[in-house]
Amino acid sequence: MSATVKSGEAVGPGAGKTRATGARRVRAIRTKGGLSVRLDVRATAVGLLLLAVALAAAVALIGSGDYPMTPAEVLAALTGGGDAGQQYIVHDLRLPRVLVGLLVGVAFGVSGAVFQTVSRNPLGSPDVLGFAQGSSVGALAAIVYFQADAFGVAAGAVAGGVGTGLAIFLLAWKRGIHGYRFVLVGIGASAMLYAMVLFLMTKANIVEATRATTWMTGSLNGRDWDQVQPLAAVCAVLVPLLLFFGRPLRMLEMGDDAASALGVRVDRVRVVVLLAAVVLVAAATAAAGPISFVALTAPQLARRLTLPRRLRGGGGSAPMPGPNLVLSGLMGAVLLVAADWASQRLFGADQLPVGVLTGVLGGGYLLWLLATERKAGRV
């Protein structure tokens, strides 16, 4: 969420000063110890707002279900209050589901921002590039050929996603990775992997096909602490790693030549962030299934919220701020938890998997994005 102050602007010691960089405002603060911190005012405000909305949606989701609870009762149970029944419902049944939703949303949002930045294409999303289909092939293979349990299905999904990522990376490599080649190879791989999914479905019996269809829809139903712990461990390692590469990623958006001139080792940065993003997507897909369009929409919505009002229409050659990994992760968490809450409120508890709702809304957003890009002359 940081931004760059114009060169030549001095910041006084011990004080915070607000500067305008074009249409964006940053606050630069220098402590007495010489530590300098620069904050984008708008991005910080949007980040705090998204965090508050995500937490509020999480509380509302915990309180939804066959046994509804008020926000006060949910907060009391989370802090050790309430009766034994409320404690069991919150801690054992609903809290793991909400935590999986938050973590999956963060993972999809951050990884989507990485893919779109590296490909320099708003359509460069795991949904479009075949990573979700690769995880689906791995999970279906575990179900059809090995009758695997939940852990085996998750392991198959991770193996399929990582294997797909490595294959796309190698096929797209030619003296480095270039955005359009990466996207085109990913789209081709997606089509081939979808054909493999259909083949595996024809090989499955009725029980296996039903189980596979349920998994492929993408759902938070029945999630427990067994899914929370490994996903939290993956996010705890890979999300900070990707945030560490936030500055080089912003430079990559200016092009390889400009990034190299600024001292960025382009190929090394691209390899590291892509591998980390692939593993992050695979882990999230293993935990909740291939929930569609969150990775596509979250980074775009986060970027638009941080744009000045006059640049939000999407037309022309409006400059986009950096990858905004933190905001993209928070937006992903908001979208997924809010969609799960909406599906329960509109259709009843566990009647509509969240992947169906995100697919409908995300498909509409994709059509709007394509129309906007076409109007701007970029597709």
Short mmCIF file of C-alpha atoms in Angstrom, two decimals:
data_model
loop_
_atom_site.label_atom_id
_atom_site.label_comp_id
_atom_site.label_asym_id
_atom_site.label_seq_id
_atom_site.Cartn_x
_atom_site.Cartn_y
_atom_site.Cartn_z
CA MET A 1 0.00 0.00 0.00
CA SER A 2 3.00 2.24 -0.26
CA ALA A 3 3.55 4.81 -2.96
CA THR A 4 6.58 6.69 -4.20
CA VAL A 5 7.28 10.33 -3.37
CA LYS A 6 8.56 12.45 -6.26
CA SER A 7 12.32 12.66 -6.48
CA GLY A 8 13.72 15.78 -4.95
CA GLU A 9 11.00 16.16 -2.33
CA ALA A 10 12.47 16.46 1.15
CA VAL A 11 10.74 15.18 4.24
CA GLY A 12 11.43 16.93 7.51
CA PRO A 13 12.66 14.92 10.47
CA GLY A 14 10.19 13.91 13.14
CA ALA A 15 7.12 15.04 11.19
CA GLY A 16 4.62 13.65 8.73
CA LYS A 17 3.94 15.59 5.58
CA THR A 18 1.40 14.94 2.86
CA ARG A 19 2.59 15.25 -0.73
CA ALA A 20 0.69 15.02 -4.00
CA THR A 21 2.15 12.80 -6.70
CA GLY A 22 0.12 13.58 -9.76
CA ALA A 23 -3.40 12.75 -8.65
CA ARG A 24 -2.28 10.59 -5.71
CA ARG A 25 -1.41 11.68 -2.18
CA VAL A 26 1.21 10.04 0.02
CA ARG A 27 2.19 10.71 3.58
CA ALA A 28 5.88 10.44 4.36
CA ILE A 29 6.87 10.01 8.00
CA ARG A 30 10.41 9.90 9.37
CA THR A 31 10.99 8.79 12.93
CA LYS A 32 13.73 10.07 15.22
CA GLY A 33 15.67 6.87 14.60
CA GLY A 34 15.89 7.67 10.88
CA LEU A 35 13.23 5.16 9.75
CA SER A 36 11.22 6.55 6.82
CA VAL A 37 7.71 5.27 6.12
CA ARG A 38 5.63 6.28 3.10
CA LEU A 39 1.91 5.59 3.01
CA ASP A 40 -0.51 6.09 0.18
CA VAL A 41 -3.35 7.89 1.96
CA ARG A 42 -6.11 6.59 -0.30
CA ALA A 43 -4.81 3.01 -0.38
CA THR A 44 -4.45 2.96 3.42
CA ALA A 45 -8.01 4.18 3.90
CA VAL A 46 -9.33 1.62 1.39
CA GLY A 47 -7.34 -1.15 3.08
CA LEU A 48 -8.73 -0.32 6.52
CA LEU A 49 -12.25 -0.18 5.08
CA LEU A 50 -11.86 -3.57 3.38
CA LEU A 51 -10.48 -5.09 6.57
CA ALA A 52 -13.47 -3.81 8.52
CA VAL A 53 -15.90 -5.11 5.90
CA ALA A 54 -14.20 -8.53 5.86
CA LEU A 55 -14.42 -8.85 9.65
CA ALA A 56 -18.04 -7.69 9.67
CA ALA A 57 -18.93 -10.17 6.93
CA ALA A 58 -17.14 -12.92 8.87
CA VAL A 59 -19.17 -12.18 12.00
CA ALA A 60 -22.38 -12.11 9.96
CA LEU A 61 -21.49 -15.44 8.31
CA ILE A 62 -20.77 -17.08 11.65
CA GLY A 63 -24.19 -15.95 12.85
CA SER A 64 -25.99 -17.38 9.78
CA GLY A 65 -27.39 -20.88 9.53
CA ASP A 66 -30.12 -23.11 10.88
CA TYR A 67 -29.36 -21.74 14.35
CA PRO A 68 -29.06 -17.96 13.80
CA MET A 69 -27.05 -15.85 16.20
CA THR A 70 -26.83 -12.09 16.63
CA PRO A 71 -23.45 -10.33 16.16
CA ALA A 72 -23.32 -9.73 19.92
CA GLU A 73 -23.77 -13.45 20.60
CA VAL A 74 -21.13 -14.32 18.01
CA LEU A 75 -18.61 -11.91 19.52
CA ALA A 76 -19.40 -13.19 23.02
CA ALA A 77 -18.79 -16.79 21.93
CA LEU A 78 -15.55 -15.85 20.16
CA THR A 79 -14.25 -14.21 23.34
CA GLY A 80 -15.15 -17.11 25.61
CA GLY A 81 -18.70 -16.12 26.57
CA GLY A 82 -22.08 -17.62 25.70
CA ASP A 83 -23.44 -21.03 26.64
CA ALA A 84 -21.97 -24.42 25.73
CA GLY A 85 -24.19 -24.79 22.66
CA GLN A 86 -23.11 -21.44 21.23
CA GLN A 87 -19.47 -22.23 21.92
CA TYR A 88 -19.77 -25.53 20.04
CA ILE A 89 -21.57 -23.98 17.06
CA VAL A 90 -19.11 -21.10 16.73
CA HIS A 91 -15.78 -22.76 17.45
CA ASP A 92 -16.35 -26.25 16.06
CA LEU A 93 -18.80 -25.74 13.20
CA ARG A 94 -18.76 -22.21 11.80
CA LEU A 95 -15.44 -20.56 12.67
CA PRO A 96 -13.33 -23.05 10.62
CA ARG A 97 -15.59 -22.47 7.61
CA VAL A 98 -15.19 -18.70 7.89
CA LEU A 99 -11.43 -18.91 8.36
CA VAL A 100 -11.11 -21.11 5.28
CA GLY A 101 -13.18 -18.57 3.35
CA LEU A 102 -10.99 -15.67 4.49
CA LEU A 103 -7.74 -17.51 3.77
CA VAL A 104 -8.90 -18.78 0.37
CA GLY A 105 -10.06 -15.28 -0.55
CA VAL A 106 -6.69 -13.79 0.44
CA ALA A 107 -4.81 -16.51 -1.46
CA PHE A 108 -6.86 -16.04 -4.64
CA GLY A 109 -6.70 -12.25 -4.43
CA VAL A 110 -2.92 -12.07 -3.94
CA SER A 111 -2.14 -14.74 -6.55
CA GLY A 112 -4.51 -13.11 -9.05
CA ALA A 113 -2.72 -9.79 -8.60
CA VAL A 114 0.64 -11.50 -9.21
CA PHE A 115 -0.52 -13.23 -12.40
CA GLN A 116 -2.10 -10.06 -13.78
CA THR A 117 1.03 -8.06 -13.00
CA VAL A 118 3.46 -10.55 -14.53
CA SER A 119 1.33 -11.02 -17.66
CA ARG A 120 0.49 -7.28 -17.75
CA ASN A 121 -3.01 -8.37 -18.72
CA PRO A 122 -6.24 -8.00 -16.68
CA LEU A 123 -7.30 -11.43 -17.96
CA GLY A 124 -4.16 -13.07 -16.60
CA SER A 125 -5.97 -14.95 -13.84
CA PRO A 126 -5.68 -18.54 -12.54
CA ASP A 127 -9.25 -19.08 -13.73
CA VAL A 128 -8.27 -18.27 -17.31
CA LEU A 129 -4.76 -19.72 -17.39
CA GLY A 130 -5.69 -23.29 -16.47
CA PHE A 131 -4.40 -23.61 -12.91
CA ALA A 132 -7.86 -24.32 -11.50
CA GLN A 133 -8.41 -26.94 -14.19
CA GLY A 134 -5.06 -28.51 -13.36
CA SER A 135 -6.05 -28.81 -9.71
CA SER A 136 -9.39 -30.28 -10.80
CA VAL A 137 -7.63 -32.94 -12.87
CA GLY A 138 -5.43 -33.89 -9.91
CA ALA A 139 -8.39 -34.07 -7.53
CA LEU A 140 -10.54 -36.07 -9.97
CA ALA A 141 -7.71 -38.51 -10.63
CA ALA A 142 -7.41 -39.08 -6.88
CA ILE A 143 -11.18 -39.67 -6.62
CA VAL A 144 -11.63 -41.88 -9.70
CA TYR A 145 -8.48 -44.00 -9.65
CA PHE A 146 -7.58 -44.13 -5.96
CA GLN A 147 -10.93 -43.53 -4.18
CA ALA A 148 -8.99 -41.11 -2.02
CA ASP A 149 -10.24 -39.54 1.19
CA ALA A 150 -10.41 -35.78 1.77
CA PHE A 151 -6.66 -35.57 2.42
CA GLY A 152 -5.88 -37.53 -0.74
CA VAL A 153 -8.14 -35.31 -2.82
CA ALA A 154 -6.43 -32.21 -1.44
CA ALA A 155 -3.00 -33.70 -2.16
CA GLY A 156 -4.09 -34.51 -5.72
CA ALA A 157 -5.37 -30.97 -6.21
CA VAL A 158 -2.06 -29.48 -5.03
CA ALA A 159 -0.05 -31.85 -7.23
CA GLY A 160 -2.24 -31.09 -10.25
CA GLY A 161 -2.05 -27.33 -9.74
CA VAL A 162 1.72 -27.24 -9.21
CA GLY A 163 2.33 -29.62 -12.12
CA THR A 164 0.18 -27.47 -14.39
CA GLY A 165 2.03 -24.34 -13.31
CA LEU A 166 5.42 -25.87 -14.04
CA ALA A 167 4.25 -27.17 -17.43
CA ILE A 168 2.84 -23.77 -18.47
CA PHE A 169 5.99 -22.06 -17.25
CA LEU A 170 8.27 -24.33 -19.27
CA LEU A 171 6.13 -24.13 -22.41
CA ALA A 172 5.98 -20.33 -22.20
CA TRP A 173 9.72 -19.93 -21.56
CA LYS A 174 11.74 -18.52 -24.45
CA ARG A 175 14.60 -16.36 -23.26
CA GLY A 176 12.33 -15.42 -20.38
CA ILE A 177 8.60 -15.27 -19.74
CA HIS A 178 6.57 -12.72 -21.67
CA GLY A 179 3.04 -11.78 -20.73
CA TYR A 180 1.07 -12.53 -23.88
CA ARG A 181 2.87 -15.81 -24.53
CA PHE A 182 2.22 -16.84 -20.93
CA VAL A 183 -1.50 -16.03 -21.27
CA LEU A 184 -1.84 -17.83 -24.63
CA VAL A 185 -0.10 -20.97 -23.37
CA GLY A 186 -2.29 -20.89 -20.26
CA ILE A 187 -5.49 -20.62 -22.30
CA GLY A 188 -4.44 -23.56 -24.45
CA ALA A 189 -3.56 -25.62 -21.38
CA SER A 190 -6.92 -24.73 -19.84
CA ALA A 191 -8.78 -26.16 -22.84
CA MET A 192 -6.75 -29.38 -22.79
CA LEU A 193 -7.18 -29.82 -19.04
CA TYR A 194 -10.92 -29.25 -19.28
CA ALA A 195 -11.07 -32.09 -21.82
CA MET A 196 -9.22 -34.28 -19.30
CA VAL A 197 -11.78 -33.35 -16.64
CA LEU A 198 -14.59 -34.49 -18.95
CA PHE A 199 -12.73 -37.74 -19.66
CA LEU A 200 -12.30 -38.47 -15.96
CA MET A 201 -15.98 -37.77 -15.36
CA THR A 202 -16.91 -40.41 -17.95
CA LYS A 203 -14.67 -42.94 -16.18
CA ALA A 204 -16.28 -42.33 -12.77
CA ASN A 205 -19.20 -44.29 -11.37
CA ILE A 206 -22.28 -42.49 -10.07
CA VAL A 207 -20.94 -42.06 -6.53
CA GLU A 208 -17.53 -40.83 -7.66
CA ALA A 209 -19.09 -38.51 -10.25
CA THR A 210 -21.37 -36.97 -7.64
CA ARG A 211 -18.46 -36.42 -5.28
CA ALA A 212 -16.30 -34.96 -8.06
CA THR A 213 -19.05 -32.61 -9.22
CA THR A 214 -19.56 -31.34 -5.69
CA TRP A 215 -15.84 -30.66 -5.29
CA MET A 216 -15.52 -28.96 -8.68
CA THR A 217 -18.32 -26.54 -7.89
CA GLY A 218 -16.28 -24.91 -5.13
CA SER A 219 -17.80 -24.79 -1.68
CA LEU A 220 -17.08 -23.95 1.95
CA ASN A 221 -19.61 -26.47 3.25
CA GLY A 222 -18.25 -28.88 5.83
CA ARG A 223 -14.86 -27.21 6.16
CA ASP A 224 -13.15 -27.84 9.49
CA TRP A 225 -9.84 -27.26 11.22
CA ASP A 226 -8.14 -29.91 9.05
CA GLN A 227 -8.42 -27.48 6.12
CA VAL A 228 -7.62 -24.35 8.15
CA GLN A 229 -4.25 -25.37 9.51
CA PRO A 230 -2.35 -26.36 6.32
CA LEU A 231 -3.82 -23.44 4.35
CA ALA A 232 -2.90 -21.00 7.12
CA ALA A 233 0.66 -22.37 7.12
CA VAL A 234 0.98 -21.92 3.34
CA CYS A 235 -0.40 -18.38 3.49
CA ALA A 236 1.86 -17.49 6.41
CA VAL A 237 4.91 -18.37 4.30
CA LEU A 238 3.98 -17.35 0.76
CA VAL A 239 1.95 -14.18 1.27
CA PRO A 240 4.80 -12.36 3.10
CA LEU A 241 7.20 -13.66 0.44
CA LEU A 242 5.08 -12.12 -2.32
CA LEU A 243 4.69 -8.88 -0.36
CA PHE A 244 8.49 -8.72 -0.13
CA PHE A 245 8.57 -8.69 -3.95
CA GLY A 246 5.90 -5.98 -4.19
CA ARG A 247 8.34 -3.26 -5.23
CA PRO A 248 9.94 -5.30 -8.08
CA LEU A 249 6.45 -6.28 -9.24
CA ARG A 250 5.47 -2.63 -9.51
CA MET A 251 8.54 -2.03 -11.64
CA LEU A 252 7.73 -5.01 -13.87
CA GLU A 253 4.49 -3.28 -14.83
CA MET A 254 6.60 -0.66 -16.60
CA GLY A 255 8.14 -3.30 -18.86
CA ASP A 256 11.18 -5.55 -18.70
CA ASP A 257 13.61 -2.97 -20.07
CA ALA A 258 12.57 -0.28 -17.60
CA ALA A 259 12.61 -2.74 -14.69
CA SER A 260 16.09 -3.99 -15.64
CA ALA A 261 17.34 -0.41 -15.89
CA LEU A 262 16.09 0.15 -12.33
CA GLY A 263 18.09 -2.83 -11.05
CA VAL A 264 15.39 -5.54 -11.03
CA ARG A 265 16.53 -9.04 -11.94
CA VAL A 266 13.49 -9.60 -14.12
CA ASP A 267 13.69 -13.33 -14.81
CA ARG A 268 14.54 -14.28 -11.23
CA VAL A 269 11.73 -12.15 -9.79
CA ARG A 270 9.25 -13.52 -12.31
CA VAL A 271 10.18 -17.14 -11.58
CA VAL A 272 9.98 -16.73 -7.79
CA VAL A 273 6.66 -14.89 -7.71
CA LEU A 274 5.02 -17.19 -10.27
CA LEU A 275 6.05 -20.33 -8.39
CA ALA A 276 4.84 -18.87 -5.10
CA ALA A 277 1.54 -17.79 -6.67
CA VAL A 278 1.02 -21.23 -8.25
CA VAL A 279 1.50 -23.00 -4.91
CA LEU A 280 -0.81 -20.48 -3.23
CA VAL A 281 -3.56 -21.12 -5.80
CA ALA A 282 -3.10 -24.89 -5.53
CA ALA A 283 -3.36 -24.82 -1.72
CA ALA A 284 -6.47 -22.62 -1.81
CA THR A 285 -8.09 -24.83 -4.45
CA ALA A 286 -7.31 -27.94 -2.41
CA ALA A 287 -9.04 -26.41 0.61
CA ALA A 288 -12.25 -25.19 -1.03
CA GLY A 289 -12.34 -26.38 -4.62
CA PRO A 290 -11.89 -24.27 -7.78
CA ILE A 291 -13.98 -21.25 -6.73
CA SER A 292 -14.12 -19.20 -9.88
CA PHE A 293 -13.50 -15.54 -10.68
CA VAL A 294 -12.34 -14.35 -7.24
CA ALA A 295 -8.73 -14.23 -8.44
CA LEU A 296 -9.85 -12.36 -11.57
CA THR A 297 -12.08 -9.72 -9.99
CA ALA A 298 -10.40 -8.99 -6.64
CA PRO A 299 -7.22 -7.32 -8.03
CA GLN A 300 -9.19 -5.29 -10.56
CA LEU A 301 -11.68 -4.02 -7.98
CA ALA A 302 -8.84 -3.18 -5.58
CA ARG A 303 -7.05 -1.19 -8.28
CA ARG A 304 -10.15 0.75 -9.23
CA LEU A 305 -10.85 1.69 -5.62
CA THR A 306 -7.42 3.30 -5.38
CA LEU A 307 -7.69 5.22 -8.65
CA PRO A 308 -8.63 8.92 -8.59
CA ARG A 309 -12.27 9.53 -9.51
CA ARG A 310 -11.44 10.90 -12.96
CA LEU A 311 -9.59 7.70 -13.94
CA ARG A 312 -12.12 5.09 -12.82
CA GLY A 313 -14.01 4.80 -16.07
CA GLY A 314 -11.47 2.36 -17.46
CA GLY A 315 -11.15 4.06 -20.85
CA GLY A 316 -8.12 5.46 -22.55
CA SER A 317 -4.68 4.76 -21.19
CA ALA A 318 -5.41 5.48 -17.55
CA PRO A 319 -2.39 4.60 -15.42
CA MET A 320 -2.97 1.84 -12.94
CA PRO A 321 -1.26 1.84 -9.55
CA GLY A 322 0.98 -1.06 -8.56
CA PRO A 323 -0.20 -4.61 -7.97
CA ASN A 324 -1.68 -3.71 -4.54
CA LEU A 325 -1.15 -7.19 -3.13
CA VAL A 326 -2.50 -6.33 0.32
CA LEU A 327 -5.64 -4.69 -1.06
CA SER A 328 -6.15 -7.53 -3.53
CA GLY A 329 -5.96 -10.09 -0.73
CA LEU A 330 -8.39 -8.14 1.44
CA MET A 331 -10.77 -7.70 -1.50
CA GLY A 332 -10.63 -11.43 -2.20
CA ALA A 333 -11.52 -12.18 1.42
CA VAL A 334 -14.43 -9.71 1.29
CA LEU A 335 -15.78 -11.13 -1.98
CA LEU A 336 -15.65 -14.77 -0.90
CA VAL A 337 -17.07 -14.36 2.60
CA ALA A 338 -19.75 -11.93 1.43
CA ALA A 339 -20.73 -14.29 -1.41
CA ASP A 340 -20.99 -17.23 1.01
CA TRP A 341 -23.13 -15.14 3.38
CA ALA A 342 -25.36 -14.00 0.49
CA SER A 343 -25.84 -17.55 -0.76
CA GLN A 344 -26.99 -18.66 2.70
CA ARG A 345 -29.31 -15.69 3.17
CA LEU A 346 -30.87 -15.97 -0.29
CA PHE A 347 -31.13 -19.73 -0.71
CA GLY A 348 -30.85 -21.21 2.79
CA ALA A 349 -27.97 -22.76 4.69
CA ASP A 350 -25.73 -24.95 2.51
CA GLN A 351 -28.24 -25.00 -0.38
CA LEU A 352 -26.11 -23.12 -2.91
CA PRO A 353 -22.31 -23.62 -3.04
CA VAL A 354 -20.45 -20.33 -3.03
CA GLY A 355 -18.68 -21.25 -6.28
CA VAL A 356 -21.99 -21.03 -8.16
CA LEU A 357 -22.64 -17.48 -6.97
CA THR A 358 -19.09 -16.26 -7.63
CA GLY A 359 -19.27 -17.85 -11.08
CA VAL A 360 -22.46 -15.99 -12.00
CA LEU A 361 -21.26 -12.63 -10.65
CA GLY A 362 -17.71 -13.08 -11.93
CA GLY A 363 -18.94 -14.03 -15.40
CA GLY A 364 -20.91 -10.79 -15.57
CA TYR A 365 -17.86 -8.86 -14.42
CA LEU A 366 -15.71 -10.58 -17.07
CA LEU A 367 -18.13 -9.51 -19.82
CA TRP A 368 -18.05 -5.94 -18.51
CA LEU A 369 -14.24 -5.99 -18.35
CA LEU A 370 -13.97 -7.27 -21.91
CA ALA A 371 -16.36 -4.56 -23.12
CA THR A 372 -14.35 -1.90 -21.27
CA GLU A 373 -11.03 -3.14 -22.64
CA ARG A 374 -12.48 -3.26 -26.17
CA LYS A 375 -13.82 0.27 -25.83
CA ALA A 376 -10.37 1.42 -24.70
CA GLY A 377 -8.79 -0.26 -27.73
CA ARG A 378 -6.73 -2.72 -25.70
CA VAL A 379 -8.37 -5.92 -27.05
#
